[in-house]
Amino acid sequence: MQIVLATRNKGKIRELARIFAHELPEVELLGTDNFPELADVDETEDSFEGNALLKAVAVSRFTKLPAIADDSGLAVDHLKGAPGIYSARYSGVHGDDEANLQKVLREMEGIANRRAQFVCAAAFVAPNGYQKVIRAEMVGELISQPRGANGFGYDPIFVPEGFAQTTGEMAPDLKDSISHRGKAMRELAQIISSERASWEQ
Ligand code: ITT
């Protein structure tokens, strides 16, 4: 069984490959690199779920294969949910993790309420029109000095509830076991497996 991962984010690709190797070892995951003609998908929806579906539909249509997409981000309570769906381009430059993180830190300077959550919408779309979207979250707090070189994005400033380490300091398997992406993708993998008859014809 082949499924295309509809993402160009290297940090996500690493995590998705790990999670699916565990959950659906019989699946061969193809990256978007296998399809050089594939155009970038504009994320024009106003929700994580909407954008995840947009990406998965576009990639499944183009490749004629089932596709999985992840739309995710950091929602900070004091910033009324920002950067939210704009997490990848909060500083103005898409994918500049360091600049995005520094912008959040500047906006949180001196702020006592540091509660935030990572959100992931995981979408699966098959060529026969089958669609599924799962959303999951990981709650925690923002620190003011980045720590840890594992992970990507905002991981160096995020400490999950019940832990002392940032997700940037955690061993990859520990992050996967509690993360927004781990939870959403494990649930999605179970559905992909149990509903195979509905999306495979
Ligand atoms: P694709 O659309 O190609 O998948 P992207 O990076 O543009 O890649 P998103 O629009 O979903 O993807 O943005 C996700 C951003 O949210 C990502 O760039 C990080 O800044 C942040 N983010 C999401 N999950 C994260 C995690 O587990 N750890 C740290 N930061 C995360």
PDB file of C-alpha atoms and ligand atoms in Angstrom:
ATOM      1  CA  MET A   1       0.000   0.000   0.000  1.00  0.00           C
ATOM      2  CA  GLN A   2       1.423   3.433  -0.987  1.00  0.00           C
ATOM      3  CA  ILE A   3       0.420   6.724   0.629  1.00  0.00           C
ATOM      4  CA  VAL A   4       1.825  10.171  -0.215  1.00  0.00           C
ATOM      5  CA  LEU A   5       2.765  12.526   2.617  1.00  0.00           C
ATOM      6  CA  ALA A   6       1.441  15.915   1.510  1.00  0.00           C
ATOM      7  CA  THR A   7       4.014  18.070   3.295  1.00  0.00           C
ATOM      8  CA  ARG A   8       7.296  19.781   2.478  1.00  0.00           C
ATOM      9  CA  ASN A   9       8.197  20.412   6.128  1.00  0.00           C
ATOM     10  CA  LYS A  10      11.232  18.230   6.986  1.00  0.00           C
ATOM     11  CA  GLY A  11      10.470  18.207  10.725  1.00  0.00           C
ATOM     12  CA  LYS A  12       6.974  16.874  10.067  1.00  0.00           C
ATOM     13  CA  ILE A  13       8.232  14.293   7.547  1.00  0.00           C
ATOM     14  CA  ARG A  14      10.611  12.866  10.177  1.00  0.00           C
ATOM     15  CA  GLU A  15       7.814  12.595  12.744  1.00  0.00           C
ATOM     16  CA  LEU A  16       5.230  11.182  10.319  1.00  0.00           C
ATOM     17  CA  ALA A  17       7.663   8.556   9.034  1.00  0.00           C
ATOM     18  CA  ARG A  18       8.372   7.476  12.640  1.00  0.00           C
ATOM     19  CA  ILE A  19       4.721   7.343  13.661  1.00  0.00           C
ATOM     20  CA  PHE A  20       3.548   5.433  10.580  1.00  0.00           C
ATOM     21  CA  ALA A  21       6.427   2.941  10.728  1.00  0.00           C
ATOM     22  CA  HIS A  22       4.978   1.996  14.138  1.00  0.00           C
ATOM     23  CA  GLU A  23       1.275   2.131  13.333  1.00  0.00           C
ATOM     24  CA  LEU A  24       1.046   0.957   9.688  1.00  0.00           C
ATOM     25  CA  PRO A  25       4.314  -0.836   8.871  1.00  0.00           C
ATOM     26  CA  GLU A  26       2.828  -2.273   5.650  1.00  0.00           C
ATOM     27  CA  VAL A  27       2.455   1.228   4.156  1.00  0.00           C
ATOM     28  CA  GLU A  28       5.114   2.661   1.856  1.00  0.00           C
ATOM     29  CA  LEU A  29       5.209   6.418   2.464  1.00  0.00           C
ATOM     30  CA  LEU A  30       6.135   8.565  -0.525  1.00  0.00           C
ATOM     31  CA  GLY A  31       7.322  12.155  -0.079  1.00  0.00           C
ATOM     32  CA  THR A  32       6.325  15.046  -2.340  1.00  0.00           C
ATOM     33  CA  ASP A  33       9.923  14.907  -3.664  1.00  0.00           C
ATOM     34  CA  ASN A  34       8.765  11.908  -5.736  1.00  0.00           C
ATOM     35  CA  PHE A  35       6.482  14.292  -7.646  1.00  0.00           C
ATOM     36  CA  PRO A  36       8.602  17.251  -8.792  1.00  0.00           C
ATOM     37  CA  GLU A  37       5.714  18.713 -10.856  1.00  0.00           C
ATOM     38  CA  LEU A  38       3.501  19.029  -7.798  1.00  0.00           C
ATOM     39  CA  ALA A  39       2.653  22.693  -7.132  1.00  0.00           C
ATOM     40  CA  ASP A  40       2.516  24.241  -3.636  1.00  0.00           C
ATOM     41  CA  VAL A  41      -0.998  24.296  -2.220  1.00  0.00           C
ATOM     42  CA  ASP A  42      -2.260  27.700  -1.003  1.00  0.00           C
ATOM     43  CA  GLU A  43      -3.622  27.353   2.531  1.00  0.00           C
ATOM     44  CA  THR A  44      -6.716  29.503   2.014  1.00  0.00           C
ATOM     45  CA  GLU A  45      -9.058  27.995   4.640  1.00  0.00           C
ATOM     46  CA  ASP A  46      -9.519  29.527   8.096  1.00  0.00           C
ATOM     47  CA  SER A  47      -9.128  26.328  10.145  1.00  0.00           C
ATOM     48  CA  PHE A  48      -6.499  23.638  10.659  1.00  0.00           C
ATOM     49  CA  GLU A  49      -9.008  21.015   9.480  1.00  0.00           C
ATOM     50  CA  GLY A  50      -9.882  22.956   6.309  1.00  0.00           C
ATOM     51  CA  ASN A  51      -6.259  23.489   5.333  1.00  0.00           C
ATOM     52  CA  ALA A  52      -5.282  19.869   6.052  1.00  0.00           C
ATOM     53  CA  LEU A  53      -8.064  18.697   3.731  1.00  0.00           C
ATOM     54  CA  LEU A  54      -7.063  21.198   1.021  1.00  0.00           C
ATOM     55  CA  LYS A  55      -3.511  19.834   1.007  1.00  0.00           C
ATOM     56  CA  ALA A  56      -4.537  16.163   1.059  1.00  0.00           C
ATOM     57  CA  VAL A  57      -7.166  16.610  -1.694  1.00  0.00           C
ATOM     58  CA  ALA A  58      -4.733  18.472  -3.983  1.00  0.00           C
ATOM     59  CA  VAL A  59      -1.970  15.897  -3.555  1.00  0.00           C
ATOM     60  CA  SER A  60      -4.260  12.877  -3.908  1.00  0.00           C
ATOM     61  CA  ARG A  61      -5.801  14.349  -7.058  1.00  0.00           C
ATOM     62  CA  PHE A  62      -2.400  15.052  -8.596  1.00  0.00           C
ATOM     63  CA  THR A  63      -0.719  11.754  -7.688  1.00  0.00           C
ATOM     64  CA  LYS A  64      -3.841   9.559  -8.045  1.00  0.00           C
ATOM     65  CA  LEU A  65      -2.787   7.953  -4.756  1.00  0.00           C
ATOM     66  CA  PRO A  66      -4.140   8.248  -1.210  1.00  0.00           C
ATOM     67  CA  ALA A  67      -2.578  11.210   0.630  1.00  0.00           C
ATOM     68  CA  ILE A  68      -2.067  12.265   4.237  1.00  0.00           C
ATOM     69  CA  ALA A  69      -1.680  15.939   5.170  1.00  0.00           C
ATOM     70  CA  ASP A  70      -0.950  17.665   8.444  1.00  0.00           C
ATOM     71  CA  ASP A  71      -1.954  21.233   9.198  1.00  0.00           C
ATOM     72  CA  SER A  72      -0.652  22.241  12.572  1.00  0.00           C
ATOM     73  CA  GLY A  73       0.464  25.150  14.691  1.00  0.00           C
ATOM     74  CA  LEU A  74       0.880  26.789  18.056  1.00  0.00           C
ATOM     75  CA  ALA A  75      -2.084  28.579  19.676  1.00  0.00           C
ATOM     76  CA  VAL A  76      -1.097  30.930  22.536  1.00  0.00           C
ATOM     77  CA  ASP A  77      -3.871  31.880  24.995  1.00  0.00           C
ATOM     78  CA  HIS A  78      -2.547  35.410  25.699  1.00  0.00           C
ATOM     79  CA  LEU A  79      -2.252  36.021  21.924  1.00  0.00           C
ATOM     80  CA  LYS A  80      -5.897  34.936  21.433  1.00  0.00           C
ATOM     81  CA  GLY A  81      -4.884  31.772  19.603  1.00  0.00           C
ATOM     82  CA  ALA A  82      -2.099  33.298  17.444  1.00  0.00           C
ATOM     83  CA  PRO A  83       0.035  32.342  15.611  1.00  0.00           C
ATOM     84  CA  GLY A  84      -2.495  29.513  14.989  1.00  0.00           C
ATOM     85  CA  ILE A  85      -2.938  28.604  11.329  1.00  0.00           C
ATOM     86  CA  TYR A  86      -0.248  31.197  10.482  1.00  0.00           C
ATOM     87  CA  SER A  87       2.423  29.436  12.598  1.00  0.00           C
ATOM     88  CA  ALA A  88       4.693  28.572   9.650  1.00  0.00           C
ATOM     89  CA  ARG A  89       4.800  32.183   8.408  1.00  0.00           C
ATOM     90  CA  TYR A  90       4.261  34.261  11.575  1.00  0.00           C
ATOM     91  CA  SER A  91       7.406  36.367  11.038  1.00  0.00           C
ATOM     92  CA  GLY A  92       6.497  36.956   7.395  1.00  0.00           C
ATOM     93  CA  VAL A  93       8.916  34.385   5.974  1.00  0.00           C
ATOM     94  CA  HIS A  94       7.389  30.927   5.421  1.00  0.00           C
ATOM     95  CA  GLY A  95       9.313  28.231   7.261  1.00  0.00           C
ATOM     96  CA  ASP A  96      11.742  30.517   9.140  1.00  0.00           C
ATOM     97  CA  ASP A  97      11.437  28.632  12.452  1.00  0.00           C
ATOM     98  CA  GLU A  98      13.905  30.834  14.325  1.00  0.00           C
ATOM     99  CA  ALA A  99      12.303  34.153  13.297  1.00  0.00           C
ATOM    100  CA  ASN A 100       8.802  32.803  14.029  1.00  0.00           C
ATOM    101  CA  LEU A 101       9.849  31.643  17.511  1.00  0.00           C
ATOM    102  CA  GLN A 102      11.585  34.964  18.283  1.00  0.00           C
ATOM    103  CA  LYS A 103       8.445  36.891  17.295  1.00  0.00           C
ATOM    104  CA  VAL A 104       6.356  34.871  19.768  1.00  0.00           C
ATOM    105  CA  LEU A 105       8.976  35.392  22.494  1.00  0.00           C
ATOM    106  CA  ARG A 106       8.943  39.190  21.923  1.00  0.00           C
ATOM    107  CA  GLU A 107       5.152  39.282  22.116  1.00  0.00           C
ATOM    108  CA  MET A 108       5.222  37.231  25.347  1.00  0.00           C
ATOM    109  CA  GLU A 109       7.889  39.328  27.122  1.00  0.00           C
ATOM    110  CA  GLY A 110       6.755  40.017  30.705  1.00  0.00           C
ATOM    111  CA  ILE A 111       3.453  38.150  30.251  1.00  0.00           C
ATOM    112  CA  ALA A 112       2.504  35.898  33.193  1.00  0.00           C
ATOM    113  CA  ASN A 113      -0.134  33.777  31.436  1.00  0.00           C
ATOM    114  CA  ARG A 114       2.072  31.520  29.297  1.00  0.00           C
ATOM    115  CA  ARG A 115      -0.441  28.781  28.486  1.00  0.00           C
ATOM    116  CA  ALA A 116      -0.422  27.504  24.893  1.00  0.00           C
ATOM    117  CA  GLN A 117      -1.323  24.426  22.873  1.00  0.00           C
ATOM    118  CA  PHE A 118      -0.002  22.743  19.801  1.00  0.00           C
ATOM    119  CA  VAL A 119      -2.811  21.702  17.439  1.00  0.00           C
ATOM    120  CA  CYS A 120      -2.696  19.162  14.612  1.00  0.00           C
ATOM    121  CA  ALA A 121      -5.351  18.378  12.026  1.00  0.00           C
ATOM    122  CA  ALA A 122      -4.485  15.141  10.218  1.00  0.00           C
ATOM    123  CA  ALA A 123      -6.316  14.497   6.934  1.00  0.00           C
ATOM    124  CA  PHE A 124      -6.515  11.360   4.805  1.00  0.00           C
ATOM    125  CA  VAL A 125      -7.965  11.526   1.291  1.00  0.00           C
ATOM    126  CA  ALA A 126      -8.247   8.680  -1.242  1.00  0.00           C
ATOM    127  CA  PRO A 127      -8.756   8.867  -5.027  1.00  0.00           C
ATOM    128  CA  ASN A 128     -12.309   7.445  -4.692  1.00  0.00           C
ATOM    129  CA  GLY A 129     -13.354  10.548  -2.690  1.00  0.00           C
ATOM    130  CA  TYR A 130     -13.039   9.065   0.815  1.00  0.00           C
ATOM    131  CA  GLN A 131     -12.030  11.771   3.355  1.00  0.00           C
ATOM    132  CA  LYS A 132     -11.250  11.774   7.075  1.00  0.00           C
ATOM    133  CA  VAL A 133      -9.883  14.540   9.351  1.00  0.00           C
ATOM    134  CA  ILE A 134      -8.786  14.091  12.974  1.00  0.00           C
ATOM    135  CA  ARG A 135      -7.788  16.945  15.318  1.00  0.00           C
ATOM    136  CA  ALA A 136      -5.643  16.607  18.444  1.00  0.00           C
ATOM    137  CA  GLU A 137      -3.917  18.991  20.846  1.00  0.00           C
ATOM    138  CA  MET A 138      -1.059  19.083  23.357  1.00  0.00           C
ATOM    139  CA  VAL A 139      -1.371  21.645  26.171  1.00  0.00           C
ATOM    140  CA  GLY A 140       1.603  23.295  27.865  1.00  0.00           C
ATOM    141  CA  GLU A 141       3.428  26.520  28.706  1.00  0.00           C
ATOM    142  CA  LEU A 142       5.889  28.770  26.897  1.00  0.00           C
ATOM    143  CA  ILE A 143       9.289  29.459  28.444  1.00  0.00           C
ATOM    144  CA  SER A 144      11.304  32.593  27.678  1.00  0.00           C
ATOM    145  CA  GLN A 145      14.720  31.092  26.770  1.00  0.00           C
ATOM    146  CA  PRO A 146      14.785  28.433  24.005  1.00  0.00           C
ATOM    147  CA  ARG A 147      16.095  25.000  25.076  1.00  0.00           C
ATOM    148  CA  GLY A 148      16.831  21.844  23.059  1.00  0.00           C
ATOM    149  CA  ALA A 149      17.901  20.973  19.532  1.00  0.00           C
ATOM    150  CA  ASN A 150      15.491  18.084  18.850  1.00  0.00           C
ATOM    151  CA  GLY A 151      12.235  18.693  17.037  1.00  0.00           C
ATOM    152  CA  PHE A 152      11.552  21.813  14.967  1.00  0.00           C
ATOM    153  CA  GLY A 153       9.490  24.995  14.889  1.00  0.00           C
ATOM    154  CA  TYR A 154       8.409  26.224  18.327  1.00  0.00           C
ATOM    155  CA  ASP A 155       9.609  23.068  20.178  1.00  0.00           C
ATOM    156  CA  PRO A 156      12.484  24.869  22.001  1.00  0.00           C
ATOM    157  CA  ILE A 157      10.029  27.172  23.859  1.00  0.00           C
ATOM    158  CA  PHE A 158       7.211  24.704  24.638  1.00  0.00           C
ATOM    159  CA  VAL A 159       7.009  22.649  27.856  1.00  0.00           C
ATOM    160  CA  PRO A 160       4.081  20.177  27.851  1.00  0.00           C
ATOM    161  CA  GLU A 161       1.877  19.969  30.941  1.00  0.00           C
ATOM    162  CA  GLY A 162       3.308  17.471  33.449  1.00  0.00           C
ATOM    163  CA  PHE A 163       6.878  17.701  32.100  1.00  0.00           C
ATOM    164  CA  ALA A 164       9.998  19.797  32.839  1.00  0.00           C
ATOM    165  CA  GLN A 165      11.642  19.408  29.412  1.00  0.00           C
ATOM    166  CA  THR A 166      10.722  21.313  26.279  1.00  0.00           C
ATOM    167  CA  THR A 167       9.550  19.196  23.328  1.00  0.00           C
ATOM    168  CA  GLY A 168      12.849  20.314  21.765  1.00  0.00           C
ATOM    169  CA  GLU A 169      14.745  18.523  24.564  1.00  0.00           C
ATOM    170  CA  MET A 170      12.650  15.353  24.533  1.00  0.00           C
ATOM    171  CA  ALA A 171      13.672  12.058  22.999  1.00  0.00           C
ATOM    172  CA  PRO A 172      11.710  11.741  19.722  1.00  0.00           C
ATOM    173  CA  ASP A 173       9.668   8.734  20.927  1.00  0.00           C
ATOM    174  CA  LEU A 174       8.569  10.596  24.039  1.00  0.00           C
ATOM    175  CA  LYS A 175       7.434  13.606  22.006  1.00  0.00           C
ATOM    176  CA  ASP A 176       5.508  11.288  19.632  1.00  0.00           C
ATOM    177  CA  SER A 177       3.759   9.583  22.553  1.00  0.00           C
ATOM    178  CA  ILE A 178       2.224  12.846  23.852  1.00  0.00           C
ATOM    179  CA  SER A 179       2.232  15.213  20.869  1.00  0.00           C
ATOM    180  CA  HIS A 180      -0.683  16.700  18.922  1.00  0.00           C
ATOM    181  CA  ARG A 181       0.730  15.036  15.771  1.00  0.00           C
ATOM    182  CA  GLY A 182       1.334  11.664  17.454  1.00  0.00           C
ATOM    183  CA  LYS A 183      -2.221  11.537  18.828  1.00  0.00           C
ATOM    184  CA  ALA A 184      -3.926  12.665  15.614  1.00  0.00           C
ATOM    185  CA  MET A 185      -1.849  10.427  13.334  1.00  0.00           C
ATOM    186  CA  ARG A 186      -2.219   7.311  15.505  1.00  0.00           C
ATOM    187  CA  GLU A 187      -5.995   7.707  15.431  1.00  0.00           C
ATOM    188  CA  LEU A 188      -5.904   8.357  11.677  1.00  0.00           C
ATOM    189  CA  ALA A 189      -3.698   5.299  11.092  1.00  0.00           C
ATOM    190  CA  GLN A 190      -6.211   3.079  12.909  1.00  0.00           C
ATOM    191  CA  ILE A 191      -9.036   4.419  10.752  1.00  0.00           C
ATOM    192  CA  ILE A 192      -7.017   3.985   7.548  1.00  0.00           C
ATOM    193  CA  SER A 193      -6.439   0.385   8.516  1.00  0.00           C
ATOM    194  CA  SER A 194      -9.966  -0.477   9.690  1.00  0.00           C
ATOM    195  CA  GLU A 195     -11.789   1.354   6.869  1.00  0.00           C
ATOM    196  CA  ARG A 196      -9.585   0.058   4.085  1.00  0.00           C
ATOM    197  CA  ALA A 197     -12.543  -1.451   2.217  1.00  0.00           C
ATOM    198  CA  SER A 198     -14.191   2.002   1.986  1.00  0.00           C
ATOM    199  CA  TRP A 199     -11.284   3.905   0.475  1.00  0.00           C
ATOM    200  CA  GLU A 200      -9.410   1.257  -1.515  1.00  0.00           C
ATOM    201  CA  GLN A 201     -11.902   0.602  -4.329  1.00  0.00           C
TER     202      GLN A 201
HETATM  203  P1  ITT B   1       3.377  21.913   4.956  1.00  0.00           P
HETATM  204  O1  ITT B   1       2.211  22.840   4.731  1.00  0.00           O
HETATM  205  O2  ITT B   1       4.160  21.617   3.707  1.00  0.00           O
HETATM  206  O3  ITT B   1       2.972  20.660   5.695  1.00  0.00           O
HETATM  207  P2  ITT B   1       4.224  23.936   6.850  1.00  0.00           P
HETATM  208  O4  ITT B   1       5.421  24.087   7.742  1.00  0.00           O
HETATM  209  O5  ITT B   1       3.853  25.107   5.984  1.00  0.00           O
HETATM  210  O6  ITT B   1       4.448  22.623   5.940  1.00  0.00           O
HETATM  211  P3  ITT B   1       1.833  24.246   8.500  1.00  0.00           P
HETATM  212  O7  ITT B   1       1.202  25.307   7.666  1.00  0.00           O
HETATM  213  O8  ITT B   1       0.972  23.155   9.053  1.00  0.00           O
HETATM  214  O9  ITT B   1       3.000  23.483   7.723  1.00  0.00           O
HETATM  215  O10 ITT B   1       2.592  24.980   9.712  1.00  0.00           O
HETATM  216  C1  ITT B   1       3.029  24.283  10.813  1.00  0.00           C
HETATM  217  C2  ITT B   1       3.942  25.168  11.650  1.00  0.00           C
HETATM  218  O11 ITT B   1       3.528  25.071  13.033  1.00  0.00           O
HETATM  219  C3  ITT B   1       5.376  24.677  11.610  1.00  0.00           C
HETATM  220  O12 ITT B   1       6.110  25.340  10.592  1.00  0.00           O
HETATM  221  C4  ITT B   1       5.878  25.009  13.015  1.00  0.00           C
HETATM  222  O13 ITT B   1       6.299  26.340  13.056  1.00  0.00           O
HETATM  223  C5  ITT B   1       4.634  24.864  13.876  1.00  0.00           C
HETATM  224  N1  ITT B   1       4.536  23.499  14.446  1.00  0.00           N
HETATM  225  C6  ITT B   1       3.618  22.538  14.127  1.00  0.00           C
HETATM  226  N2  ITT B   1       3.854  21.406  14.803  1.00  0.00           N
HETATM  227  C7  ITT B   1       4.947  21.631  15.545  1.00  0.00           C
HETATM  228  C8  ITT B   1       5.699  20.826  16.441  1.00  0.00           C
HETATM  229  O14 ITT B   1       5.402  19.552  16.665  1.00  0.00           O
HETATM  230  N3  ITT B   1       6.757  21.379  17.022  1.00  0.00           N
HETATM  231  C9  ITT B   1       7.099  22.659  16.795  1.00  0.00           C
HETATM  232  N4  ITT B   1       6.459  23.479  15.950  1.00  0.00           N
HETATM  233  C10 ITT B   1       5.382  22.972  15.328  1.00  0.00           C
END
